[in-house]
Coordinates of C-alpha atoms in Angstrom, one line a residue:
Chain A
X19 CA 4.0 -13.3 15.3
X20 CA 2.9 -14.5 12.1
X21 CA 2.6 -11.7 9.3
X22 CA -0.5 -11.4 6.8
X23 CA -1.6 -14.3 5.3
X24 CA -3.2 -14.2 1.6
X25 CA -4.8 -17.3 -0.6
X26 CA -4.6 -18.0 -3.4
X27 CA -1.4 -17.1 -4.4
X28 CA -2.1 -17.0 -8.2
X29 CA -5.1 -17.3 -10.1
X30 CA -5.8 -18.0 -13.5
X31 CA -9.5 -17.1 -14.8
X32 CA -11.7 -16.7 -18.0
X33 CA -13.5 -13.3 -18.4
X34 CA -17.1 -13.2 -17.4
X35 CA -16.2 -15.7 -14.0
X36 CA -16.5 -14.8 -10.5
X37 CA -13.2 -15.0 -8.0
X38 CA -13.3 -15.1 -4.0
X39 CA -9.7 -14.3 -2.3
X40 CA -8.8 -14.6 1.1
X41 CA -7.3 -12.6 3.7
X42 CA -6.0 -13.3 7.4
X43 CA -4.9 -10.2 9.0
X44 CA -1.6 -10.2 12.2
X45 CA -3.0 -11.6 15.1
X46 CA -5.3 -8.5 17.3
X47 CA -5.1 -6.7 14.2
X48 CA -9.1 -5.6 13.0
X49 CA -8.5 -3.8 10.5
X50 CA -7.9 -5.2 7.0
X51 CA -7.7 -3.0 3.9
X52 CA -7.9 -4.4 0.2
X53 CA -6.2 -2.7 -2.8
X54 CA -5.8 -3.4 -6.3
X55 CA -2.1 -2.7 -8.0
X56 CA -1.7 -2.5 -11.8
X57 CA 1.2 -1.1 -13.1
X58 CA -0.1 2.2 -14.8
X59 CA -2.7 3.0 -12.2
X60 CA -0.7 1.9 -8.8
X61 CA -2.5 1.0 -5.2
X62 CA -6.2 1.8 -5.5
X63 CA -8.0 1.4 -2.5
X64 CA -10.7 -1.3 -2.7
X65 CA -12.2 -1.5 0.8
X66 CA -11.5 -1.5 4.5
X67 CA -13.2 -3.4 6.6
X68 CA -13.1 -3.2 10.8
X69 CA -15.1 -5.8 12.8
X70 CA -17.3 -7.0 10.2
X71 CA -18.1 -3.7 9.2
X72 CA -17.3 -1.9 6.0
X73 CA -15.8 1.4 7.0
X74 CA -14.5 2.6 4.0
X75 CA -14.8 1.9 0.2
X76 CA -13.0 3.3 -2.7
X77 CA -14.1 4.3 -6.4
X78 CA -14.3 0.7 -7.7
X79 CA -18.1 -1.1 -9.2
X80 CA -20.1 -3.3 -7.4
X81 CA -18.7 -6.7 -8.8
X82 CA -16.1 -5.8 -6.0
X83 CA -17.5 -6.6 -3.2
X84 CA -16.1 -8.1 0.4
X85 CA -16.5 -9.0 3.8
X86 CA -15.3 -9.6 7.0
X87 CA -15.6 -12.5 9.8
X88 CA -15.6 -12.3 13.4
X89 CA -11.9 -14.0 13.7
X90 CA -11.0 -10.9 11.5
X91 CA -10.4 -13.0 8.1
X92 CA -11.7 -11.8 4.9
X93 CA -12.3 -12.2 1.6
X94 CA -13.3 -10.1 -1.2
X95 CA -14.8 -11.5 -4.6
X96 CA -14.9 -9.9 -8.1
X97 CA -18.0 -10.9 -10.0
X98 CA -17.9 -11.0 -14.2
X99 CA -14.6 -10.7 -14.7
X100 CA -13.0 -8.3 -17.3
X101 CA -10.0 -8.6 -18.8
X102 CA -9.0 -5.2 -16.2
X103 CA -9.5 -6.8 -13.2
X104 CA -6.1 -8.9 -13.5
X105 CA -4.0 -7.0 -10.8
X106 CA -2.2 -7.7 -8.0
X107 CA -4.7 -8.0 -5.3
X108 CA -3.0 -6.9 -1.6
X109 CA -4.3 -6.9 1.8
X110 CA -3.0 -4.8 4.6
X111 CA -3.8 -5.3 8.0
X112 CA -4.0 -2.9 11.0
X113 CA -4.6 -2.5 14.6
X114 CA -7.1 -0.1 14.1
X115 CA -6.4 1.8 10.4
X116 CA -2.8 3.7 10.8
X117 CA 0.3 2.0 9.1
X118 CA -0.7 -1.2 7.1
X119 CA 1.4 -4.7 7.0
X120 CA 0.6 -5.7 3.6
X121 CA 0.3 -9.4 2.9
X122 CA 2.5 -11.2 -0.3
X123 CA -0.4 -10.6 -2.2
X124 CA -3.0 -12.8 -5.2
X125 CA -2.0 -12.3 -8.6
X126 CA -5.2 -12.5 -11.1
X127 CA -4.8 -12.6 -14.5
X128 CA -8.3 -12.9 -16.2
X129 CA -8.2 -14.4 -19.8
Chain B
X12 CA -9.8 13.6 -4.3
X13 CA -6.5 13.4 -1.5
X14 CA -3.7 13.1 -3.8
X15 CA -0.1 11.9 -3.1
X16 CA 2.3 13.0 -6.1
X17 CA 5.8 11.3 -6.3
X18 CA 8.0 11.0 -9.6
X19 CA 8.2 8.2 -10.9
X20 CA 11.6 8.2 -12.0
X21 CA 13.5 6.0 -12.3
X22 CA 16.1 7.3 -10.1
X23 CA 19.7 7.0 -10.4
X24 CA 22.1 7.2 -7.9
X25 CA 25.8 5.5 -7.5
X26 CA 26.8 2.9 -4.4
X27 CA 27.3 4.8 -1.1
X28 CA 25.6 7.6 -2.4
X29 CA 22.2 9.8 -0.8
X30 CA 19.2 8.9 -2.6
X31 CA 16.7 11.5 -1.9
X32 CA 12.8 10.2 -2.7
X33 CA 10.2 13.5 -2.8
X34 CA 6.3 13.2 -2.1
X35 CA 4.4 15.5 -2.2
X36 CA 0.5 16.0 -0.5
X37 CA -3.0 18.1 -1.5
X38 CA -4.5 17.3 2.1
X39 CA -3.6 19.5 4.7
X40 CA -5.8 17.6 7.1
X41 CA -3.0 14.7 6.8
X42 CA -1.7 13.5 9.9
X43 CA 0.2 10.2 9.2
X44 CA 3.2 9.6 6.9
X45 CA 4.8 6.4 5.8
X46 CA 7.2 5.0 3.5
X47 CA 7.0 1.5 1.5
X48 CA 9.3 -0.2 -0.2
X49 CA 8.4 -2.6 -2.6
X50 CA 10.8 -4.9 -4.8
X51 CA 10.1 -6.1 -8.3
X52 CA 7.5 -8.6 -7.9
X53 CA 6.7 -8.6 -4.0
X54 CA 4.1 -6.7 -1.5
X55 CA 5.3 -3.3 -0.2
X56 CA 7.1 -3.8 2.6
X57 CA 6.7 -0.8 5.6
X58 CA 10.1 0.8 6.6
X59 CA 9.4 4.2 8.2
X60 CA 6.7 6.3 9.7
X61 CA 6.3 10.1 10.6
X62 CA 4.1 12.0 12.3
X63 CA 5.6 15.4 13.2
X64 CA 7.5 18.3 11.5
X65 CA 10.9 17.4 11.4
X66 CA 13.6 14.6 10.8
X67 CA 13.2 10.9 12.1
X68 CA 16.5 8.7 11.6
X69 CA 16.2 4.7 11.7
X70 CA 19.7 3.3 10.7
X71 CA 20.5 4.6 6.9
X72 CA 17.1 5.8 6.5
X73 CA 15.5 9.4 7.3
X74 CA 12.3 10.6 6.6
X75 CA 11.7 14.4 6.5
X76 CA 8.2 16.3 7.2
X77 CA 7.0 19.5 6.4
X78 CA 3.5 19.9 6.9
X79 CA 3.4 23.5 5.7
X80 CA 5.1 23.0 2.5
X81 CA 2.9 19.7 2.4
X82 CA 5.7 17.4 1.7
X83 CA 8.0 14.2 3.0
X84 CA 10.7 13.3 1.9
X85 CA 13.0 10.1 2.5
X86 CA 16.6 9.7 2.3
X87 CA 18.7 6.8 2.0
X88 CA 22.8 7.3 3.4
X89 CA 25.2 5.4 2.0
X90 CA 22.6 3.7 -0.7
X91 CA 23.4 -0.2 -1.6
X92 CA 22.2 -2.1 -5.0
X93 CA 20.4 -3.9 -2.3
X94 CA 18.0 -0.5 -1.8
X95 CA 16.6 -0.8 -5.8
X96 CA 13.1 -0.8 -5.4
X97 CA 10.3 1.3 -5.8
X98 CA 9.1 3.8 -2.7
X99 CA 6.1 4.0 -1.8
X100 CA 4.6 7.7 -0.4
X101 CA 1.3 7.1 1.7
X102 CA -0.4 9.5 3.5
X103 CA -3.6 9.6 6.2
X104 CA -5.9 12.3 8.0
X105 CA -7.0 11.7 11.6
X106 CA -10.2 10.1 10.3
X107 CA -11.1 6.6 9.8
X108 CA -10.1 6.8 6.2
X109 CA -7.8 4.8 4.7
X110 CA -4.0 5.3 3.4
X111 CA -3.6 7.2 0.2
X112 CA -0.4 6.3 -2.1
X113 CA 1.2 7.6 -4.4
X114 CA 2.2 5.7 -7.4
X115 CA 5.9 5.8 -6.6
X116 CA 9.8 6.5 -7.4
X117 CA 11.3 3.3 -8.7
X118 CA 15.2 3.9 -7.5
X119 CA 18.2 2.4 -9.0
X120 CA 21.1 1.9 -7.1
X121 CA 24.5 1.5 -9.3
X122 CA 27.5 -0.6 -8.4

């Protein structure tokens, strides 16, 4: 069974751009979490999303915002980028919420 | 604000030696343990849940519950450089709300 599938891998942008990653959660799974790891402030929870539907969403502003298709993919996007948004960007999927299989990650660095 | 407290050590420990990783929890409604490990410069990787008071063994690992004290714990038997990485506490409530983690112990194993 193929694991959790993230795009890009790396990103490279300029502060004030916008950035759309990509998600594709285990097979059945319809549940896909997003969360954002820096090194001082660890795994903050973006957003969970569970058959196109936003079920949860963490402490983070609107230029974070995501969404989910009906084959489960998603993608989040990150609107006027500051210089603290470049993170490692994870995605875990789940069957339905429960223990997450996280994805290799997108590394954004925002310049 | 659920909050999952580790230290972030790093912890020491000598080849074929017990590392012992601590976590502790504020929610008393939590229901769902797990343990990540995550190695320099990849996505955190699942390698044991618990749900009830007590011990759960898989191979050289054993995770440790104790609701009323509110924390988990994880050993590692007979530790190898190969276990260096940083652990990863998460917890969850019944709910449809999302992991919390805590930042987590970066361990050191020594040859």
């Amino acid at each position: 069974k193929a694991g959790v599938t993230q795009t890009p891998r790396y990103l490279i942008k300029t502060r004030g751009q916008q950035v759309t990653l990509s998600c594709s959660p285990i097979s059945g799974h319809r549940s896909v979490s997003w969360y954002q790891q820096t090194p001082g402030q660890g795994l903050q929870f973006l957003f969970e999303y569970f058959s196109e539907t936003q079920r949860n969403k963490g402490n983070f502003p609107g230029r974070f915002s995501g969404r989910q298709f009906s084959n489960s993919r998603s993608e989040m996007n990150v609107s006027t980028l500051e210089l603290g948004d470049s993170a490692l960007y994870l995605c875990a999927s789940s069957l339905n919420q429960g223990m997450g299989f996280f994805g290799p990650g997108t590394r954004l660095t925002v310049l | 604000q659920k909050e999952v407290e580790q230290n972030s050590g790093p912890l020491s420990v000598p080849e074929g030696a017990i590392a012992s990783l601590n976590c502790t929890y504020s929610d008393r409604g939590s229901q769902s343990f797990f343990w990540y490990r995550q190695y320099s410069g990849k996505s955190p990787e699942l390698i044991m849940s618990i749900y009830s008071n007590g011990d759960k063994e898989d191979g050289r690992f054993t995770a440790q519950l104790n609701k009323a004290s509110q924390y988990v714990s994880l050993l590692i038997r007979d530790s190898q450089p190969s276990d260096s990485a940083t652990y990863l506490c998460a917890v969850k409530d019944s709910g449809n709300t999302p992991l919390v983690f805590g930042k987590g112990t970066r361990l050191s194993v020594i040859a």
